[in-house]
Structure formats: C-alpha cells, structure tokens
Amino acid sequence: MKVIALLPVRNEEWVIAHSLASLSAFCDVVLVSDRGSEDGTRGICRRFPKVVILDAPMHSRIREQRWQLLDAARNYDGGNLLWATDADELVSPAAAAAFVAGARERLLPGTAIETRYYQLWNSVRRYRDDFSYYAPQWKAVAFVDDRRTDFDRADARALHEPRVPAPPDAPTWREASLHVLHLQWMIPARNQMKQAWYRCREWLDEGRSAAAINQRYSVTFASKRVRTSAVPAEWVSDLTLPDSAADDVPSWHERDIRAWFDQFGIERFEPLEIWSIPALRGEFRRRVGRSPRPDRSYLAPWPTRARHMARRLAAGARRRMPF
C-alpha cells in the first residue's frame, strides 16, 4: 500500500515548502494539482523529488482539482492510502508515519480516516479552543482507496465538498494521535479576502440569495473574544512553519474580486457582506461615492439568535468530544 498525497494549489508560495516537507517525509508520492500559479509555487514543488505536478485549467474549481487528483492517484496500482490535504494544513510526519506503519494491515479498502483538526489562531503557537465553528473537531483527511468510490461529479460549480470520496455510511477510522493544523487563521487579513472571494463567486453563480450567502459565511468574521490554547511542542517538533509576514502579501483572491468589479460593476456586489475589508470598502466609496449597504435580512430577532447560539454551543461541545 502506497501513501499518496493529493494537494490542490494556486499561488501557495507562502506555505507550500512547509507542507511539501511534511508530506514528503511520510508519503510515497505527492500529487499536486496546480491551477495556474503565478508565484514561486511550481518552482518550490520541483525541489521535492516525490512531487508530481498536474496542470489544472484556470477556469476549474477546487472540487475539479480533487477529481483530477483522484483520477491520477488511480494510475498507481493497489488499494493505496490517499491523503487529501490543502497547502495550509500541516501534520507531524513522524506521527503520520507511525500511524501508517501501525495500522497498515488493518486499513481496509473504502475506509475513511479522521484526525483531530485544529485552527491555528493568529500564531503558530496557539489554536482556537472554544465552542465555536472553529473549535477542535474530527475531520476526514484520508481514504483507503477501493478503486470504485467516486466524488459526486454532477455539479462542477459547487465550491465546497468533502475532500475524500467516502460516502456518509463508509467505515471510519478515528485516529486521535494525528493532529492536523490548519493555518488559515494565521493570516487573518488574507483569510478575510478569501472568504469575500467565496461570497462573490457564489453570488455570480446565482444559486443563492445574498442573504443566504451572507448567513453561510457569517461564521468567518473575526471574533472579538476567542479562547485559545497552546500548541503542544510534540505536534510541531518535526515541522517547519511559515511566519505571519504572508498576511502582508496581496492574494489572488483580491485580484479576482477587483476584476469582477470591473466586469460586472461594483454595485452588483453591494448586498454581500464583504465591505468590512478596508480595501474593498474604500473601492466601493471611490467608485460609487457612498458607503455600501449589504443585505443583513438573514439576521433573526435577538431571542431567535439566542436559541441558535445555544445550539451552536452544544454542537461545538460535541465536536470537541474525543470519540
């Protein structure tokens, strides 16, 4: 059984060397689907002998990159362990290698592997540890390939889907010794621009109302009161980590958004809650001569919101349960 990493990327120079160093230490092959990177991503990939670069069309979505990666992984014989990851996720390679060595004979085809999943919060030393949407939780990150199971490829436009093709009723192996660290909130400014990109993309796809889009992404706003815990040293002892300087580098998401403003007119995007970002709010005022008025009709009366908050806290508590 080979361990094959499946990694979709676009302009990930800020972190790709760190993720590839981790993956190369416990994977046999690292498949990278690159969607037109214009920074140093591809050059960094070429420094790692186990990396195989696949070209994805610029117009494709990340789900199509995951389809491409799954198809490419099946060019390798056997029921292999497919490790589906993003560039801004890191796991201790020693812990991952130990898991594979100990579980290899018991990992049956069709099994999904869930690990503990942590959101680093404004630092490589802290992770969010509360009852929010970003609390530690179980997440499926790998799949023992049965060479039959596939993603639902009916809708290429959808922006979010499980990263492994396992169906909801698939057998699941929960491995508490593996701690996957998500670095998205290490770069909060770029993260907010990415979330604005998602809102705009869904709006252009015309599948949801502005209120529904705003509600869906409301959890991505930065929170004023956040409880964090220290990242244990053993989780990162064999990792290299980026620094927060990447937050000062403009992202391709902002370039796409500004191009959409030019193409469709900035007022088309006014109902979206993207204007808390100073660069976008300033652009709206410059072009329109007033402040934007996003659609906040999704916000329920306070008593209803209180009940919803109680349910979210309960759900967060369940996600934090070790088993």
Short mmCIF file of N, CA and C in Angstrom, two decimals, residues 89-214:
data_model
loop_
_atom_site.label_atom_id
_atom_site.label_comp_id
_atom_site.label_asym_id
_atom_site.label_seq_id
_atom_site.Cartn_x
_atom_site.Cartn_y
_atom_site.Cartn_z
N GLU A 89 -2.29 23.18 5.49
CA GLU A 89 -2.51 22.20 6.55
C GLU A 89 -1.22 21.41 6.78
N LEU A 90 -0.87 21.23 8.03
CA LEU A 90 0.36 20.53 8.38
C LEU A 90 0.07 19.44 9.40
N VAL A 91 0.80 18.35 9.30
CA VAL A 91 0.71 17.28 10.28
C VAL A 91 2.13 16.78 10.55
N SER A 92 2.38 16.37 11.77
CA SER A 92 3.70 15.83 12.11
C SER A 92 3.98 14.61 11.23
N PRO A 93 5.04 14.63 10.42
CA PRO A 93 5.31 13.47 9.57
C PRO A 93 5.67 12.23 10.38
N ALA A 94 6.33 12.41 11.52
CA ALA A 94 6.67 11.25 12.35
C ALA A 94 5.41 10.58 12.88
N ALA A 95 4.44 11.39 13.33
CA ALA A 95 3.19 10.83 13.82
C ALA A 95 2.42 10.15 12.70
N ALA A 96 2.40 10.76 11.51
CA ALA A 96 1.70 10.16 10.37
C ALA A 96 2.35 8.86 9.95
N ALA A 97 3.68 8.83 9.90
CA ALA A 97 4.40 7.61 9.52
C ALA A 97 4.16 6.50 10.53
N ALA A 98 4.15 6.85 11.82
CA ALA A 98 3.90 5.85 12.86
C ALA A 98 2.49 5.28 12.74
N PHE A 99 1.53 6.13 12.43
CA PHE A 99 0.16 5.66 12.24
C PHE A 99 0.08 4.68 11.08
N VAL A 100 0.67 5.05 9.94
CA VAL A 100 0.61 4.18 8.76
C VAL A 100 1.28 2.84 9.05
N ALA A 101 2.44 2.88 9.69
CA ALA A 101 3.16 1.64 9.98
C ALA A 101 2.36 0.73 10.91
N GLY A 102 1.69 1.32 11.90
CA GLY A 102 0.96 0.52 12.86
C GLY A 102 -0.38 0.03 12.38
N ALA A 103 -0.98 0.76 11.44
CA ALA A 103 -2.35 0.44 11.03
C ALA A 103 -2.43 -0.17 9.64
N ARG A 104 -1.31 -0.24 8.94
CA ARG A 104 -1.32 -0.64 7.53
C ARG A 104 -2.10 -1.93 7.28
N GLU A 105 -1.90 -2.95 8.10
CA GLU A 105 -2.54 -4.24 7.86
C GLU A 105 -4.02 -4.23 8.22
N ARG A 106 -4.46 -3.22 8.95
CA ARG A 106 -5.86 -3.18 9.38
C ARG A 106 -6.69 -2.16 8.61
N LEU A 107 -6.07 -1.42 7.72
CA LEU A 107 -6.78 -0.41 6.96
C LEU A 107 -7.45 -1.05 5.75
N LEU A 108 -8.74 -1.23 5.82
CA LEU A 108 -9.47 -1.91 4.77
C LEU A 108 -9.88 -0.94 3.67
N PRO A 109 -9.94 -1.41 2.42
CA PRO A 109 -10.40 -0.53 1.33
C PRO A 109 -11.78 0.05 1.61
N GLY A 110 -11.93 1.32 1.26
CA GLY A 110 -13.20 2.01 1.48
C GLY A 110 -13.31 2.71 2.82
N THR A 111 -12.26 2.65 3.64
CA THR A 111 -12.29 3.26 4.96
C THR A 111 -11.84 4.72 4.91
N ALA A 112 -12.59 5.59 5.56
CA ALA A 112 -12.20 6.99 5.71
C ALA A 112 -11.40 7.14 7.00
N ILE A 113 -10.36 7.98 6.97
CA ILE A 113 -9.53 8.23 8.14
C ILE A 113 -9.82 9.64 8.65
N GLU A 114 -10.27 9.74 9.89
CA GLU A 114 -10.50 11.03 10.52
C GLU A 114 -9.40 11.32 11.52
N THR A 115 -8.94 12.57 11.54
CA THR A 115 -7.95 13.01 12.52
C THR A 115 -8.53 14.18 13.30
N ARG A 116 -7.85 14.56 14.36
CA ARG A 116 -8.20 15.79 15.05
C ARG A 116 -7.72 16.96 14.21
N TYR A 117 -8.54 18.01 14.16
CA TYR A 117 -8.30 19.14 13.25
C TYR A 117 -8.36 20.43 14.05
N TYR A 118 -7.28 21.23 13.97
CA TYR A 118 -7.13 22.41 14.82
C TYR A 118 -6.88 23.65 13.96
N GLN A 119 -7.49 24.75 14.37
CA GLN A 119 -7.31 26.03 13.70
C GLN A 119 -6.27 26.85 14.45
N LEU A 120 -5.07 26.99 13.88
CA LEU A 120 -4.11 27.91 14.48
C LEU A 120 -4.70 29.31 14.44
N TRP A 121 -4.48 30.09 15.52
CA TRP A 121 -5.18 31.36 15.62
C TRP A 121 -4.21 32.52 15.82
N ASN A 122 -3.97 33.24 14.72
CA ASN A 122 -3.11 34.43 14.71
C ASN A 122 -1.69 34.12 15.16
N SER A 123 -1.31 32.86 15.19
CA SER A 123 0.01 32.48 15.69
C SER A 123 0.24 31.00 15.38
N VAL A 124 1.50 30.61 15.27
CA VAL A 124 1.81 29.18 15.12
C VAL A 124 1.84 28.49 16.47
N ARG A 125 1.67 29.26 17.54
CA ARG A 125 1.76 28.69 18.88
C ARG A 125 0.42 28.48 19.57
N ARG A 126 -0.66 28.98 18.98
CA ARG A 126 -1.98 28.90 19.63
C ARG A 126 -3.01 28.36 18.65
N TYR A 127 -3.95 27.61 19.17
CA TYR A 127 -5.09 27.18 18.36
C TYR A 127 -6.38 27.55 19.07
N ARG A 128 -7.43 27.73 18.30
CA ARG A 128 -8.71 28.12 18.87
C ARG A 128 -9.31 26.94 19.64
N ASP A 129 -9.75 27.21 20.84
CA ASP A 129 -10.18 26.14 21.73
C ASP A 129 -11.42 26.59 22.50
N ASP A 130 -12.56 26.64 21.81
CA ASP A 130 -13.80 27.07 22.43
C ASP A 130 -14.94 26.25 21.84
N PHE A 131 -16.13 26.77 21.88
CA PHE A 131 -17.28 26.02 21.37
C PHE A 131 -17.79 26.59 20.04
N SER A 132 -16.91 27.24 19.32
CA SER A 132 -17.30 27.88 18.07
C SER A 132 -17.21 26.89 16.90
N TYR A 133 -17.56 27.41 15.73
CA TYR A 133 -17.41 26.65 14.48
C TYR A 133 -15.96 26.22 14.27
N TYR A 134 -15.01 26.98 14.81
CA TYR A 134 -13.59 26.72 14.61
C TYR A 134 -12.95 25.95 15.76
N ALA A 135 -13.75 25.33 16.59
CA ALA A 135 -13.23 24.52 17.68
C ALA A 135 -12.54 23.27 17.14
N PRO A 136 -11.66 22.64 17.92
CA PRO A 136 -11.09 21.36 17.50
C PRO A 136 -12.20 20.35 17.19
N GLN A 137 -12.00 19.57 16.15
CA GLN A 137 -13.04 18.64 15.72
C GLN A 137 -12.41 17.50 14.95
N TRP A 138 -13.22 16.49 14.67
CA TRP A 138 -12.80 15.40 13.81
C TRP A 138 -13.03 15.80 12.35
N LYS A 139 -12.07 15.41 11.48
CA LYS A 139 -12.21 15.73 10.06
C LYS A 139 -11.63 14.58 9.24
N ALA A 140 -12.36 14.17 8.21
CA ALA A 140 -11.87 13.13 7.31
C ALA A 140 -10.80 13.71 6.39
N VAL A 141 -9.59 13.18 6.47
CA VAL A 141 -8.48 13.72 5.67
C VAL A 141 -7.84 12.65 4.78
N ALA A 142 -8.25 11.40 4.92
CA ALA A 142 -7.63 10.35 4.12
C ALA A 142 -8.66 9.26 3.83
N PHE A 143 -8.32 8.41 2.85
CA PHE A 143 -9.25 7.39 2.38
C PHE A 143 -8.43 6.22 1.84
N VAL A 144 -8.79 5.01 2.27
CA VAL A 144 -8.15 3.82 1.72
C VAL A 144 -8.88 3.48 0.43
N ASP A 145 -8.20 3.63 -0.68
CA ASP A 145 -8.85 3.56 -1.98
C ASP A 145 -9.36 2.16 -2.29
N ASP A 146 -10.66 2.08 -2.56
CA ASP A 146 -11.25 0.82 -3.03
C ASP A 146 -11.35 0.78 -4.55
N ARG A 147 -10.88 1.85 -5.20
CA ARG A 147 -10.80 1.96 -6.65
C ARG A 147 -12.17 1.97 -7.31
N ARG A 148 -13.23 2.20 -6.53
CA ARG A 148 -14.58 2.30 -7.08
C ARG A 148 -15.28 3.58 -6.66
N THR A 149 -15.14 3.93 -5.38
CA THR A 149 -15.83 5.08 -4.84
C THR A 149 -15.38 6.36 -5.54
N ASP A 150 -16.33 7.26 -5.78
CA ASP A 150 -16.01 8.48 -6.52
C ASP A 150 -16.74 9.66 -5.89
N PHE A 151 -16.28 10.85 -6.22
CA PHE A 151 -16.99 12.06 -5.86
C PHE A 151 -18.27 12.17 -6.69
N ASP A 152 -19.20 12.96 -6.18
CA ASP A 152 -20.37 13.32 -6.98
C ASP A 152 -19.94 14.41 -7.96
N ARG A 153 -19.85 14.05 -9.22
CA ARG A 153 -19.34 14.98 -10.23
C ARG A 153 -20.46 15.66 -11.02
N ALA A 154 -21.66 15.67 -10.47
CA ALA A 154 -22.80 16.23 -11.20
C ALA A 154 -22.74 17.74 -11.29
N ASP A 155 -22.16 18.41 -10.29
CA ASP A 155 -22.16 19.88 -10.27
C ASP A 155 -20.74 20.37 -10.06
N ALA A 156 -20.11 20.82 -11.13
CA ALA A 156 -18.73 21.30 -11.04
C ALA A 156 -18.65 22.69 -10.41
N ARG A 157 -19.79 23.41 -10.30
CA ARG A 157 -19.75 24.79 -9.80
C ARG A 157 -19.64 24.85 -8.29
N ALA A 158 -20.12 23.84 -7.59
CA ALA A 158 -20.14 23.91 -6.13
C ALA A 158 -18.74 24.13 -5.58
N LEU A 159 -18.64 25.00 -4.57
CA LEU A 159 -17.34 25.40 -4.05
C LEU A 159 -16.86 24.54 -2.89
N HIS A 160 -17.77 23.85 -2.23
CA HIS A 160 -17.39 23.11 -1.04
C HIS A 160 -17.91 21.67 -1.14
N GLU A 161 -17.05 20.73 -0.80
CA GLU A 161 -17.44 19.33 -0.75
C GLU A 161 -16.44 18.60 0.13
N PRO A 162 -16.79 17.41 0.62
CA PRO A 162 -15.80 16.62 1.37
C PRO A 162 -14.57 16.36 0.51
N ARG A 163 -13.42 16.34 1.13
CA ARG A 163 -12.20 16.16 0.36
C ARG A 163 -11.91 14.71 0.01
N VAL A 164 -12.56 13.78 0.69
CA VAL A 164 -12.40 12.38 0.36
C VAL A 164 -13.72 11.87 -0.24
N PRO A 165 -13.67 10.90 -1.13
CA PRO A 165 -14.89 10.46 -1.81
C PRO A 165 -15.75 9.50 -1.00
N ALA A 166 -15.38 9.21 0.22
CA ALA A 166 -16.12 8.24 1.02
C ALA A 166 -17.55 8.70 1.26
N PRO A 167 -18.54 7.84 1.08
CA PRO A 167 -19.93 8.19 1.36
C PRO A 167 -20.17 8.32 2.86
N PRO A 168 -21.27 8.94 3.28
CA PRO A 168 -21.52 9.15 4.72
C PRO A 168 -21.53 7.86 5.54
N ASP A 169 -21.93 6.74 4.92
CA ASP A 169 -22.02 5.48 5.67
C ASP A 169 -20.75 4.63 5.56
N ALA A 170 -19.68 5.21 5.04
CA ALA A 170 -18.43 4.45 4.90
C ALA A 170 -17.85 4.15 6.28
N PRO A 171 -17.16 3.01 6.43
CA PRO A 171 -16.46 2.75 7.70
C PRO A 171 -15.43 3.83 7.96
N THR A 172 -15.30 4.23 9.22
CA THR A 172 -14.42 5.35 9.59
C THR A 172 -13.45 4.93 10.67
N TRP A 173 -12.20 5.30 10.49
CA TRP A 173 -11.14 5.07 11.48
C TRP A 173 -10.80 6.43 12.07
N ARG A 174 -11.02 6.60 13.36
CA ARG A 174 -10.66 7.85 14.03
C ARG A 174 -9.32 7.67 14.73
N GLU A 175 -8.36 8.49 14.34
CA GLU A 175 -7.00 8.36 14.86
C GLU A 175 -6.64 9.58 15.71
N ALA A 176 -6.71 9.40 17.03
CA ALA A 176 -6.50 10.52 17.95
C ALA A 176 -5.04 10.96 18.03
N SER A 177 -4.11 10.14 17.52
CA SER A 177 -2.69 10.51 17.61
C SER A 177 -2.28 11.50 16.53
N LEU A 178 -3.16 11.76 15.56
CA LEU A 178 -2.83 12.67 14.47
C LEU A 178 -3.52 14.01 14.67
N HIS A 179 -2.74 15.07 14.61
CA HIS A 179 -3.25 16.42 14.84
C HIS A 179 -2.93 17.27 13.60
N VAL A 180 -3.95 17.53 12.80
CA VAL A 180 -3.77 18.36 11.59
C VAL A 180 -3.98 19.81 11.97
N LEU A 181 -3.01 20.65 11.63
CA LEU A 181 -3.05 22.07 11.97
C LEU A 181 -3.40 22.87 10.72
N HIS A 182 -4.48 23.64 10.82
CA HIS A 182 -4.92 24.48 9.71
C HIS A 182 -4.41 25.90 9.93
N LEU A 183 -3.70 26.43 8.96
CA LEU A 183 -3.00 27.71 9.12
C LEU A 183 -3.79 28.90 8.59
N GLN A 184 -5.02 28.68 8.15
CA GLN A 184 -5.80 29.74 7.51
C GLN A 184 -5.90 31.00 8.36
N TRP A 185 -6.13 30.84 9.67
CA TRP A 185 -6.30 32.00 10.54
C TRP A 185 -4.98 32.56 11.07
N MET A 186 -3.86 31.98 10.60
CA MET A 186 -2.55 32.59 10.86
C MET A 186 -2.40 33.87 10.06
N ILE A 187 -3.12 33.94 8.94
CA ILE A 187 -3.05 35.11 8.06
C ILE A 187 -4.47 35.69 7.95
N PRO A 188 -4.95 36.35 9.00
CA PRO A 188 -6.37 36.73 9.06
C PRO A 188 -6.80 37.69 7.96
N ALA A 189 -5.94 38.63 7.55
CA ALA A 189 -6.35 39.58 6.51
C ALA A 189 -6.57 38.87 5.18
N ARG A 190 -5.63 38.02 4.79
CA ARG A 190 -5.79 37.29 3.54
C ARG A 190 -6.96 36.31 3.64
N ASN A 191 -7.18 35.77 4.82
CA ASN A 191 -8.30 34.85 5.00
C ASN A 191 -9.63 35.57 4.78
N GLN A 192 -9.76 36.79 5.28
CA GLN A 192 -10.99 37.54 5.07
C GLN A 192 -11.20 37.84 3.59
N MET A 193 -10.11 38.11 2.87
CA MET A 193 -10.25 38.34 1.43
C MET A 193 -10.67 37.05 0.73
N LYS A 194 -10.16 35.92 1.19
CA LYS A 194 -10.57 34.64 0.60
C LYS A 194 -12.05 34.39 0.83
N GLN A 195 -12.53 34.67 2.04
CA GLN A 195 -13.95 34.48 2.33
C GLN A 195 -14.81 35.43 1.50
N ALA A 196 -14.32 36.65 1.24
CA ALA A 196 -15.04 37.58 0.36
C ALA A 196 -15.10 37.02 -1.05
N TRP A 197 -14.01 36.39 -1.48
CA TRP A 197 -13.98 35.77 -2.82
C TRP A 197 -15.06 34.69 -2.92
N TYR A 198 -15.17 33.87 -1.88
CA TYR A 198 -16.20 32.82 -1.89
C TYR A 198 -17.60 33.43 -2.00
N ARG A 199 -17.86 34.49 -1.25
CA ARG A 199 -19.18 35.14 -1.33
C ARG A 199 -19.45 35.64 -2.76
N CYS A 200 -18.45 36.31 -3.33
CA CYS A 200 -18.63 36.86 -4.68
C CYS A 200 -18.81 35.74 -5.71
N ARG A 201 -18.04 34.68 -5.58
CA ARG A 201 -18.14 33.59 -6.54
C ARG A 201 -19.53 32.95 -6.48
N GLU A 202 -20.05 32.70 -5.28
CA GLU A 202 -21.39 32.12 -5.15
C GLU A 202 -22.45 33.08 -5.68
N TRP A 203 -22.26 34.37 -5.48
CA TRP A 203 -23.21 35.37 -5.98
C TRP A 203 -23.24 35.36 -7.51
N LEU A 204 -22.08 35.26 -8.13
CA LEU A 204 -22.02 35.21 -9.59
C LEU A 204 -22.60 33.91 -10.13
N ASP A 205 -22.50 32.85 -9.35
CA ASP A 205 -23.07 31.58 -9.78
C ASP A 205 -24.59 31.58 -9.71
N GLU A 206 -25.16 32.54 -8.99
CA GLU A 206 -26.61 32.77 -8.95
C GLU A 206 -27.38 31.56 -8.42
N GLY A 207 -26.79 30.85 -7.48
CA GLY A 207 -27.50 29.73 -6.90
C GLY A 207 -28.13 30.04 -5.56
N ARG A 208 -27.76 31.18 -4.94
CA ARG A 208 -28.26 31.54 -3.62
C ARG A 208 -28.58 33.02 -3.58
N SER A 209 -29.45 33.39 -2.65
CA SER A 209 -29.72 34.80 -2.43
C SER A 209 -28.56 35.42 -1.66
N ALA A 210 -28.48 36.75 -1.70
CA ALA A 210 -27.42 37.43 -0.96
C ALA A 210 -27.55 37.15 0.53
N ALA A 211 -28.77 37.14 1.06
CA ALA A 211 -28.97 36.88 2.48
C ALA A 211 -28.48 35.48 2.84
N ALA A 212 -28.77 34.50 1.98
CA ALA A 212 -28.33 33.13 2.26
C ALA A 212 -26.82 33.01 2.22
N ILE A 213 -26.18 33.70 1.26
CA ILE A 213 -24.72 33.68 1.19
C ILE A 213 -24.13 34.34 2.43
N ASN A 214 -24.67 35.50 2.79
CA ASN A 214 -24.15 36.21 3.97
C ASN A 214 -24.31 35.38 5.23
#
